[in-house]
PDB file of C-alpha atoms in Angstrom:
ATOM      1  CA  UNK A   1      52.472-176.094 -21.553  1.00 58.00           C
ATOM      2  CA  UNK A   2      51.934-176.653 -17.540  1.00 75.00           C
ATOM      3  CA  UNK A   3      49.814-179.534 -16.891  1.00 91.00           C
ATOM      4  CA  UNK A   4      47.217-178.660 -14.415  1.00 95.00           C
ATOM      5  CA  UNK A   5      48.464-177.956 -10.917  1.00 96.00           C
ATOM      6  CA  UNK A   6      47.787-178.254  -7.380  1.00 97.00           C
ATOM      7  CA  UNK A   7      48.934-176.776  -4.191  1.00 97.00           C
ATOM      8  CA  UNK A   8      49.907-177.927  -1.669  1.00 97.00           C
ATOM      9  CA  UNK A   9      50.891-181.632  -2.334  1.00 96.00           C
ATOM     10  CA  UNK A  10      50.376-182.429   1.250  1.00 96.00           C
ATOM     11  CA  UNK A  11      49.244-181.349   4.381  1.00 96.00           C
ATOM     12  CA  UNK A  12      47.866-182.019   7.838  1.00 98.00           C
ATOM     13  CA  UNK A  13      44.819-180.754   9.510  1.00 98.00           C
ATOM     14  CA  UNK A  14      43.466-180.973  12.877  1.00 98.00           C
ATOM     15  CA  UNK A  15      40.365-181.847  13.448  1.00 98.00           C
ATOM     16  CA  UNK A  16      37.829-178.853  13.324  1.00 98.00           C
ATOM     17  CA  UNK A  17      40.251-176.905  11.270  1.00 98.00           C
ATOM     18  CA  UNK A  18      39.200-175.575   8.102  1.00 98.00           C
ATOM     19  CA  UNK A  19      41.300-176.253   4.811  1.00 98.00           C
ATOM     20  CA  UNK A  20      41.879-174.139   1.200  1.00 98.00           C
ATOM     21  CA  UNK A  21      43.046-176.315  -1.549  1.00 98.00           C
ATOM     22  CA  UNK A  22      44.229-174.593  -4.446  1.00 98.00           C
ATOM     23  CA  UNK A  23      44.128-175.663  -8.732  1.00 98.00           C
ATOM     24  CA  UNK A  24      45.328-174.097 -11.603  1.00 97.00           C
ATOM     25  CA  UNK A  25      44.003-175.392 -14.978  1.00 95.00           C
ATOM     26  CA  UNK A  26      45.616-175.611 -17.940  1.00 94.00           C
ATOM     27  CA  UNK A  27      46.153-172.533 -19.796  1.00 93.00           C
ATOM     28  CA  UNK A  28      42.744-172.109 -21.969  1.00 89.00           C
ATOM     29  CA  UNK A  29      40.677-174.409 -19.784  1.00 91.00           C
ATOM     30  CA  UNK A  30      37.387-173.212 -18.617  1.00 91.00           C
ATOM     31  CA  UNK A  31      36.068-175.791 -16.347  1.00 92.00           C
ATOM     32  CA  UNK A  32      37.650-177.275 -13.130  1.00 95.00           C
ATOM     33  CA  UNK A  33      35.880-180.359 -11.019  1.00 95.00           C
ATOM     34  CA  UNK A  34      37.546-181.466  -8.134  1.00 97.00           C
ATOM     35  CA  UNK A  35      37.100-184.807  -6.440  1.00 97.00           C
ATOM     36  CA  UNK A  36      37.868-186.652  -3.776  1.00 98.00           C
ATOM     37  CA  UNK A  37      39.528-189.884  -3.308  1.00 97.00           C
ATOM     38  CA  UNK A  38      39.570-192.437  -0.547  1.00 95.00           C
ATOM     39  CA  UNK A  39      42.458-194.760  -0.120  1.00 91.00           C
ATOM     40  CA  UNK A  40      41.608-197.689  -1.982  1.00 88.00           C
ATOM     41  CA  UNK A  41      38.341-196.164  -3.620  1.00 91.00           C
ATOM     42  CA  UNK A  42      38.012-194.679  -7.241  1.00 94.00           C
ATOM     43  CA  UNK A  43      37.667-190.320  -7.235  1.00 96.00           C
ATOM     44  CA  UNK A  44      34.145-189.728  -6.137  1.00 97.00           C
ATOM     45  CA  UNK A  45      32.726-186.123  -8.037  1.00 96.00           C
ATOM     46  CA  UNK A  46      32.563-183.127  -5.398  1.00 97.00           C
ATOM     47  CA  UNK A  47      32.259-179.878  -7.880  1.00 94.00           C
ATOM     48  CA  UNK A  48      32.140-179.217 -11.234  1.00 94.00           C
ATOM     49  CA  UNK A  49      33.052-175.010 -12.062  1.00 93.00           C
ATOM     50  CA  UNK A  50      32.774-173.937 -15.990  1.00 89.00           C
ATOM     51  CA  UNK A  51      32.903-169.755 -16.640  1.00 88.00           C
ATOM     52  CA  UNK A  52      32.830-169.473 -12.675  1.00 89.00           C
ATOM     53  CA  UNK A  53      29.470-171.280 -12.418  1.00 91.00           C
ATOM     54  CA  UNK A  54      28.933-173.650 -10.881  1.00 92.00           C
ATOM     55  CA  UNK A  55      27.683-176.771 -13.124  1.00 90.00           C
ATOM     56  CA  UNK A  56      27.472-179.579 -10.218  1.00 90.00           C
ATOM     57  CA  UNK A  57      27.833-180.547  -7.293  1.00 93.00           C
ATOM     58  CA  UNK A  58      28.321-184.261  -5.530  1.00 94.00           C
ATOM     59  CA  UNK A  59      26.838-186.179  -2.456  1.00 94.00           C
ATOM     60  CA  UNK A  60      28.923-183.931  -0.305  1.00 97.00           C
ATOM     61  CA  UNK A  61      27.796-181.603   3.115  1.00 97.00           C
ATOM     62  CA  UNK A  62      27.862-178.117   2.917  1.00 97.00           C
ATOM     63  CA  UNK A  63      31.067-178.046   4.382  1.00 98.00           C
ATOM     64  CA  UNK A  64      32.592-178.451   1.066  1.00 98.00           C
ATOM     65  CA  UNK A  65      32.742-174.933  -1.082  1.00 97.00           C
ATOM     66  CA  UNK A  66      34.480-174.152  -4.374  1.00 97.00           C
ATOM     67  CA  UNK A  67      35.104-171.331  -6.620  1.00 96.00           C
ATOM     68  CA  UNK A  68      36.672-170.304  -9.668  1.00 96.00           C
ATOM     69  CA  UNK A  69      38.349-167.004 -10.262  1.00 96.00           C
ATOM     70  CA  UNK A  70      38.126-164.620 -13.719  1.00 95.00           C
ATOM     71  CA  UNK A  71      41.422-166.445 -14.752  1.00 94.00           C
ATOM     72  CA  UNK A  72      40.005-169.477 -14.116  1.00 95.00           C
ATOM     73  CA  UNK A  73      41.927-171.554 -11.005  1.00 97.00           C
ATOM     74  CA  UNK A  74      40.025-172.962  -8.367  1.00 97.00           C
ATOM     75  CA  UNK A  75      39.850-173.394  -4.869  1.00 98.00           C
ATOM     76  CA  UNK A  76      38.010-176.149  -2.658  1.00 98.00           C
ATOM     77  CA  UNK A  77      37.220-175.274   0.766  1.00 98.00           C
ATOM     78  CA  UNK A  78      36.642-177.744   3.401  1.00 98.00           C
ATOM     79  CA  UNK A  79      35.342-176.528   6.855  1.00 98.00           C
ATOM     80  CA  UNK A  80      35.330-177.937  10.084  1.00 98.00           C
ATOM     81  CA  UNK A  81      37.899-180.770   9.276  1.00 98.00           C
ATOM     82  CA  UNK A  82      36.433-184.660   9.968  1.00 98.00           C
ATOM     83  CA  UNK A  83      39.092-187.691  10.166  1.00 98.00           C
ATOM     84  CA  UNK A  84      36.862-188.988   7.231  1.00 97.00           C
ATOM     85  CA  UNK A  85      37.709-186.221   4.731  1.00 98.00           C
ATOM     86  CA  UNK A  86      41.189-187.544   4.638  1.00 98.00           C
ATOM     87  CA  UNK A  87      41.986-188.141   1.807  1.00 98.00           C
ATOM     88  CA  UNK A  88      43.928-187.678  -1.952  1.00 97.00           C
ATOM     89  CA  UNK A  89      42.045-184.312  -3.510  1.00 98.00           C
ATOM     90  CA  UNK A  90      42.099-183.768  -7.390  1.00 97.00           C
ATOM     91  CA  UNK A  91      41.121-181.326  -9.601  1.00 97.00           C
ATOM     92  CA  UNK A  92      40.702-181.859 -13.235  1.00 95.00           C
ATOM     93  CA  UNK A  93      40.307-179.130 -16.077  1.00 94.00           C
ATOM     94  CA  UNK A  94      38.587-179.611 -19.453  1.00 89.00           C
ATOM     95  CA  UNK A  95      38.530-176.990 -22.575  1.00 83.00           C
ATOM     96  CA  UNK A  96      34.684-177.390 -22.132  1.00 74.00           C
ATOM     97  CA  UNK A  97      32.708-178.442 -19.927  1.00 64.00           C
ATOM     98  CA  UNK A  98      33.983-182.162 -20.561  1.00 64.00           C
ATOM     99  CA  UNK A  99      31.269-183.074 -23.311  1.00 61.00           C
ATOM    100  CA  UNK A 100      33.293-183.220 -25.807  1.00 62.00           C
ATOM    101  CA  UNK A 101      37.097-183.038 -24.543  1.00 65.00           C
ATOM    102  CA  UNK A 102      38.406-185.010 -21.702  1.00 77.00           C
ATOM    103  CA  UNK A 103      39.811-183.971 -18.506  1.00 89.00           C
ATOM    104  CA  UNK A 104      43.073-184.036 -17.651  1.00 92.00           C
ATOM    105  CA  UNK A 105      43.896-184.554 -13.929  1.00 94.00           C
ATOM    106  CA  UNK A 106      46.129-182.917 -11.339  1.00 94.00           C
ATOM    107  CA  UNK A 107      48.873-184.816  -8.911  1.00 93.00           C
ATOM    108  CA  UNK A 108      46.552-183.766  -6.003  1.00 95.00           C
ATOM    109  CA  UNK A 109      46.637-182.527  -3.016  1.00 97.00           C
ATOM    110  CA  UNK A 110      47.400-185.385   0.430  1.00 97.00           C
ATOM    111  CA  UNK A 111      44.761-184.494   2.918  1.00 98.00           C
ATOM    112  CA  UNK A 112      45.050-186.235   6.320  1.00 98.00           C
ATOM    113  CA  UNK A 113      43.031-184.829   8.938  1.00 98.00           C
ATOM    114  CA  UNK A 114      44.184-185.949  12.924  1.00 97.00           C
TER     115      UNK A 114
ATOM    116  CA  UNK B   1      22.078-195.839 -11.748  1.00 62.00           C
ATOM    117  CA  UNK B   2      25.159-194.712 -12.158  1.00 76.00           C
ATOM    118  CA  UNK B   3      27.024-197.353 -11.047  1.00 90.00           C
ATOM    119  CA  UNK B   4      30.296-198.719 -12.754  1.00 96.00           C
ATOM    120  CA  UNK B   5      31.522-201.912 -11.668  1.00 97.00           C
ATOM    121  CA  UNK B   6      35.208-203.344 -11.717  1.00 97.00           C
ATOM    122  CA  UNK B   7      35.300-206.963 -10.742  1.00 95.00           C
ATOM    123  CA  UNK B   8      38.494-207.323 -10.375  1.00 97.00           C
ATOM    124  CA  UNK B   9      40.138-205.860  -7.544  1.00 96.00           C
ATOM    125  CA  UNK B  10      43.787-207.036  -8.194  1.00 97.00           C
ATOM    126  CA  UNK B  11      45.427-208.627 -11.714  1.00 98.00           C
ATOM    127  CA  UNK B  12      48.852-209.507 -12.369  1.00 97.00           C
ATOM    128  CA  UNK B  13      50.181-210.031 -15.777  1.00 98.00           C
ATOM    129  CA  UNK B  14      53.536-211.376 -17.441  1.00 98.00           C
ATOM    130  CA  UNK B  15      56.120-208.881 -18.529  1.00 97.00           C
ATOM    131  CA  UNK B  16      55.528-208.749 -22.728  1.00 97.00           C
ATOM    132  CA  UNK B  17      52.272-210.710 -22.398  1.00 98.00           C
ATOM    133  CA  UNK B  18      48.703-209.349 -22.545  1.00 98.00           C
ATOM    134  CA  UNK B  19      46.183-208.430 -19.807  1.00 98.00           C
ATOM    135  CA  UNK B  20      42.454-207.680 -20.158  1.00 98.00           C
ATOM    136  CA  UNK B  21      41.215-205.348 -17.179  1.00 98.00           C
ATOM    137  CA  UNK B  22      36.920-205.639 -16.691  1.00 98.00           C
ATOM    138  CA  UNK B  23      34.521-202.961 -16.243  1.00 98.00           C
ATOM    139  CA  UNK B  24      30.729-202.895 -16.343  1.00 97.00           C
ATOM    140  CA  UNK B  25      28.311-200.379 -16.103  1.00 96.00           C
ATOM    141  CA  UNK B  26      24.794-199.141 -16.071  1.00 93.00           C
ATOM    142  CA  UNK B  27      22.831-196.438 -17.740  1.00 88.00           C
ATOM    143  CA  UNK B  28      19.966-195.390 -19.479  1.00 85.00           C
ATOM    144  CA  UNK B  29      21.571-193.387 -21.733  1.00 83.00           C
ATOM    145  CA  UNK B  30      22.015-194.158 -25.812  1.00 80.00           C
ATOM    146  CA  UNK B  31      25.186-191.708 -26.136  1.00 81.00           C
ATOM    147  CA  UNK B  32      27.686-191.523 -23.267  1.00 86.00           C
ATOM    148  CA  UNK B  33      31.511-191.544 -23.148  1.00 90.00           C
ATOM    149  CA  UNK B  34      33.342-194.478 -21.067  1.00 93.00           C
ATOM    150  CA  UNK B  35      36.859-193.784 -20.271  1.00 94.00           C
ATOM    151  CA  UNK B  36      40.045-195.858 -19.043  1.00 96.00           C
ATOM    152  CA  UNK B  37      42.373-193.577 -16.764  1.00 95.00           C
ATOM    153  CA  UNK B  38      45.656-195.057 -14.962  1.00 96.00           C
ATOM    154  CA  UNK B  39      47.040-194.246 -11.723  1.00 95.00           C
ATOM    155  CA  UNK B  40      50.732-194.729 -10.716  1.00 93.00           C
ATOM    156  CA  UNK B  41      52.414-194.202  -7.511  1.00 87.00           C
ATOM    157  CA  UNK B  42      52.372-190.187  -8.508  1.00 81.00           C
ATOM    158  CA  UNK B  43      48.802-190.233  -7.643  1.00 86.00           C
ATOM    159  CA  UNK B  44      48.008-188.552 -10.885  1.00 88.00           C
ATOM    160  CA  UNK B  45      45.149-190.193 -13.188  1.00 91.00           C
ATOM    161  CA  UNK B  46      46.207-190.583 -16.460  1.00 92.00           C
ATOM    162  CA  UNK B  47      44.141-190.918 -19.436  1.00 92.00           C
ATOM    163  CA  UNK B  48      44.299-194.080 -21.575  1.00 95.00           C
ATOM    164  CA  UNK B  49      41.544-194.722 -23.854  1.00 94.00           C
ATOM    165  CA  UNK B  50      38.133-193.160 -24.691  1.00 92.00           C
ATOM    166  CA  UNK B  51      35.312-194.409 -26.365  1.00 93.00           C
ATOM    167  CA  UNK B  52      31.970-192.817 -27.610  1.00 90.00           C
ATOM    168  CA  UNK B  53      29.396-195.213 -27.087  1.00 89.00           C
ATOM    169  CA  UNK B  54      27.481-194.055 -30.346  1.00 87.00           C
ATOM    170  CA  UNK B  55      30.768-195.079 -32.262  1.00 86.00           C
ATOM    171  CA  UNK B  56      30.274-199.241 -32.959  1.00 81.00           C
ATOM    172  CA  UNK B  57      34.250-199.436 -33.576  1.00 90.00           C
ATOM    173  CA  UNK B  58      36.602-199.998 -30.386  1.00 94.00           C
ATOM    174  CA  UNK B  59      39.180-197.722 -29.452  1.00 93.00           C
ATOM    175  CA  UNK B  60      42.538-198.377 -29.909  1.00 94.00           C
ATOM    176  CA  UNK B  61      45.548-196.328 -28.605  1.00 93.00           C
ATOM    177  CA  UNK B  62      48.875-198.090 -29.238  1.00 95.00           C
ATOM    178  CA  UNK B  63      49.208-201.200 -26.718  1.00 97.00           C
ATOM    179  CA  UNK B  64      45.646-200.270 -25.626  1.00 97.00           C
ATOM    180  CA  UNK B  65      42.510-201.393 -26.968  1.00 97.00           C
ATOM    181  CA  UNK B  66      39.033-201.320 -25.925  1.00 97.00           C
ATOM    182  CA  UNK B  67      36.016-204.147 -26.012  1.00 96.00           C
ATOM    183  CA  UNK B  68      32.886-202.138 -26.328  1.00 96.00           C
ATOM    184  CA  UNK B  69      30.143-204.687 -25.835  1.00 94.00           C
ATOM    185  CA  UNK B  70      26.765-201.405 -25.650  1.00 93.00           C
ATOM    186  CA  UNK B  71      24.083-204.336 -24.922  1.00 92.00           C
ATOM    187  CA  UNK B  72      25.867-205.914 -22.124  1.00 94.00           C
ATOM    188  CA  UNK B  73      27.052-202.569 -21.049  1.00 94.00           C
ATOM    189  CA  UNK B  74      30.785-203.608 -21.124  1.00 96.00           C
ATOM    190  CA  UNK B  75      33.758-202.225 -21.460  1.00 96.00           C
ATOM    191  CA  UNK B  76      36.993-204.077 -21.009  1.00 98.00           C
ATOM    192  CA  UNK B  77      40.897-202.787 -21.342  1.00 98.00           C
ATOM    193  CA  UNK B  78      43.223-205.143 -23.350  1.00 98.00           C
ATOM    194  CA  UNK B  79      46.616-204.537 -22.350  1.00 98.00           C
ATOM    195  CA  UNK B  80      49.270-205.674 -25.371  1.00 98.00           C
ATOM    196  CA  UNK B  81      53.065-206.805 -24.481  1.00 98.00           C
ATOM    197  CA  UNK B  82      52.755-205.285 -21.216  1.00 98.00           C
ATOM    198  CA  UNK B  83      55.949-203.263 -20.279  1.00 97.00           C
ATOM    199  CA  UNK B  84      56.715-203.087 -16.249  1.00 97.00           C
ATOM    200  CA  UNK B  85      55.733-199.200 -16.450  1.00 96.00           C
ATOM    201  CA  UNK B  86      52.245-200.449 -17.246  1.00 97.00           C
ATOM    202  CA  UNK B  87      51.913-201.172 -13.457  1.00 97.00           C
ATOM    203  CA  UNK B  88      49.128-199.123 -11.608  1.00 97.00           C
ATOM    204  CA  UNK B  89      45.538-198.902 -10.586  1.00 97.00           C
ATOM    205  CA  UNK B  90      43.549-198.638 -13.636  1.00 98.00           C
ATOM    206  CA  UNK B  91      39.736-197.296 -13.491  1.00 97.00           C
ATOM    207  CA  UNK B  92      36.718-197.057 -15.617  1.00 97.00           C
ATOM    208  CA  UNK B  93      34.989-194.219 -15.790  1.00 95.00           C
ATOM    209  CA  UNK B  94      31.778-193.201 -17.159  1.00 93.00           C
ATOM    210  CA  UNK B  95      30.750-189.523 -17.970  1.00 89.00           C
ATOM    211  CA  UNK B  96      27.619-188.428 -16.647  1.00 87.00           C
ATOM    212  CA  UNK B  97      25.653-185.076 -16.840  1.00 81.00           C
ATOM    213  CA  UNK B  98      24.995-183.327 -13.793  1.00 75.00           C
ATOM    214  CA  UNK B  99      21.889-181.484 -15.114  1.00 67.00           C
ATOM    215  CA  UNK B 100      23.321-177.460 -14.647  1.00 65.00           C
ATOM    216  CA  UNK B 101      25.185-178.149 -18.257  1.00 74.00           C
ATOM    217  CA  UNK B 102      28.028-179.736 -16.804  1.00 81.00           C
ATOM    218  CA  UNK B 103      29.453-183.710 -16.367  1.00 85.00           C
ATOM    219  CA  UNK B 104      30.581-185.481 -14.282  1.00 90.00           C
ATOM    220  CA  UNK B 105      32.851-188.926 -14.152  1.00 92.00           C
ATOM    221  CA  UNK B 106      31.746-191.765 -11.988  1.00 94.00           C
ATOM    222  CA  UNK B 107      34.514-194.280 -11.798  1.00 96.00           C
ATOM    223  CA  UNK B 108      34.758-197.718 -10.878  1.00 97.00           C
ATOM    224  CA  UNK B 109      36.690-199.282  -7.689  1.00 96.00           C
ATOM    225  CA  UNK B 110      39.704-199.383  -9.511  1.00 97.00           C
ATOM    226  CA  UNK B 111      41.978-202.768 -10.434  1.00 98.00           C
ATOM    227  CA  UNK B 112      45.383-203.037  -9.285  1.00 97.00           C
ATOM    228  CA  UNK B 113      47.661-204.382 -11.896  1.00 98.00           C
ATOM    229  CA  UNK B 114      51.225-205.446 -11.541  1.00 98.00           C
ATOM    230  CA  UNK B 115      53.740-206.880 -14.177  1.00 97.00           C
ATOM    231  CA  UNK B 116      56.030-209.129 -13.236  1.00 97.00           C
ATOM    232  CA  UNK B 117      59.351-209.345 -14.646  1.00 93.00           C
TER     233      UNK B 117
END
């Protein structure tokens, strides 16, 4: 079975730009959550998406916007790019909605904004 | 709150010797899951070791082994005969509802560890 996977692994954005980060959870996973990572910080919570509803969302503007298709994969939107939302992206999947199984992560996606 | 604390920003441990990583955390809760997740160079966060907080017993996965102190709101990683591929960042997490039926993890700062050869 594919782990859960994200596209691309890198890119660069200029500032202003707007961004589409894309996850595909394991096959039978219903929920994706996507964070957001700072170098040097722990994953900070941005979206949680179980069924294609959304279940939560972070401390984050409303420049940040996710969705989850009928098969499930995600994508995190990101508009008009700041330097400060470089930064290492992951997405996570869980069975449920993570109260009883765990979540297993992506390799992310490399963000750096110029 | 939901803030989890690692102390320890950096640790370095003895190849085939044993490491404990620190974690702390706060809540109001009675049940809750903690969790242990590694991160490598690849960038991708690894799971290690869970533990239910309503369970008294630590968690043990192979090398891995848990010190689940509920009153002091503790939670500490014993690394056993650590091998060089052991080296990472290691965080704490703790799961946390978001109130719309779904959860969240809030992790920790994160604790570099390296093994020396």
């Amino acid at each position: 079975d594919a782990g859960v996977t994200q596209s691309p692994t890198h890119l660069i954005k200029t500032r202003g730009q707007h961004v589409t980060l894309r996850c595909s959870p394991i096959s039978g996973h219903k929920s994706v959550s996507w964070y957001q990572q700072v170098l040097g910080q722990g994953p900070q919570f941005i979206f949680q998406y179980y069924e294609k509803e959304e279940r939560g969302r972070g401390n984050f503007p409303d420049r940040f916007s996710a969705r989850q298709f009928p098969n499930y994969s995600s994508e995190l939107n990101v508009n008009a790019l700041l330097l400060g939302d470089s930064a290492l992206y992951l997405c996570a999947s869980s069975l449920d909605r993570g109260q009883l199984y765990g979540y297993t992560f992506g390799s992310g996606t490399r963000l750096t904004v110029v | 709150a939901q803030t989890v604390t690692q102390s320890q920003p950096e640790m370095s441990v003895q190849e085939a010797e044993t490491v404990t990583l620190s974690c702390t955390y706060d809540t109001s809760e009675s049940d809750y899951y903690l969790f242990w997740y590694k991160q490598p160079p690849s960038r991708q966060m690894i799971l290690v070791i869970r533990q239910e907080a309503y369970k008294q017993q630590n968690a043990t996965e192979n090398r891995f082994s848990v010190n689940f102190q509920k009153a002091a709101k503790s939670f500490s990683l014993k690394i056993s005969d650590s091998q060089l591929g052991d080296a990472a960042m290691y965080f704490c997490a703790r799961r946390v509802g978001t109130g719309e039926y779904g959860n969240k993890l809030v992790f920790g700062a994160g604790t570099i560890l390296r093994v020396k050869s």
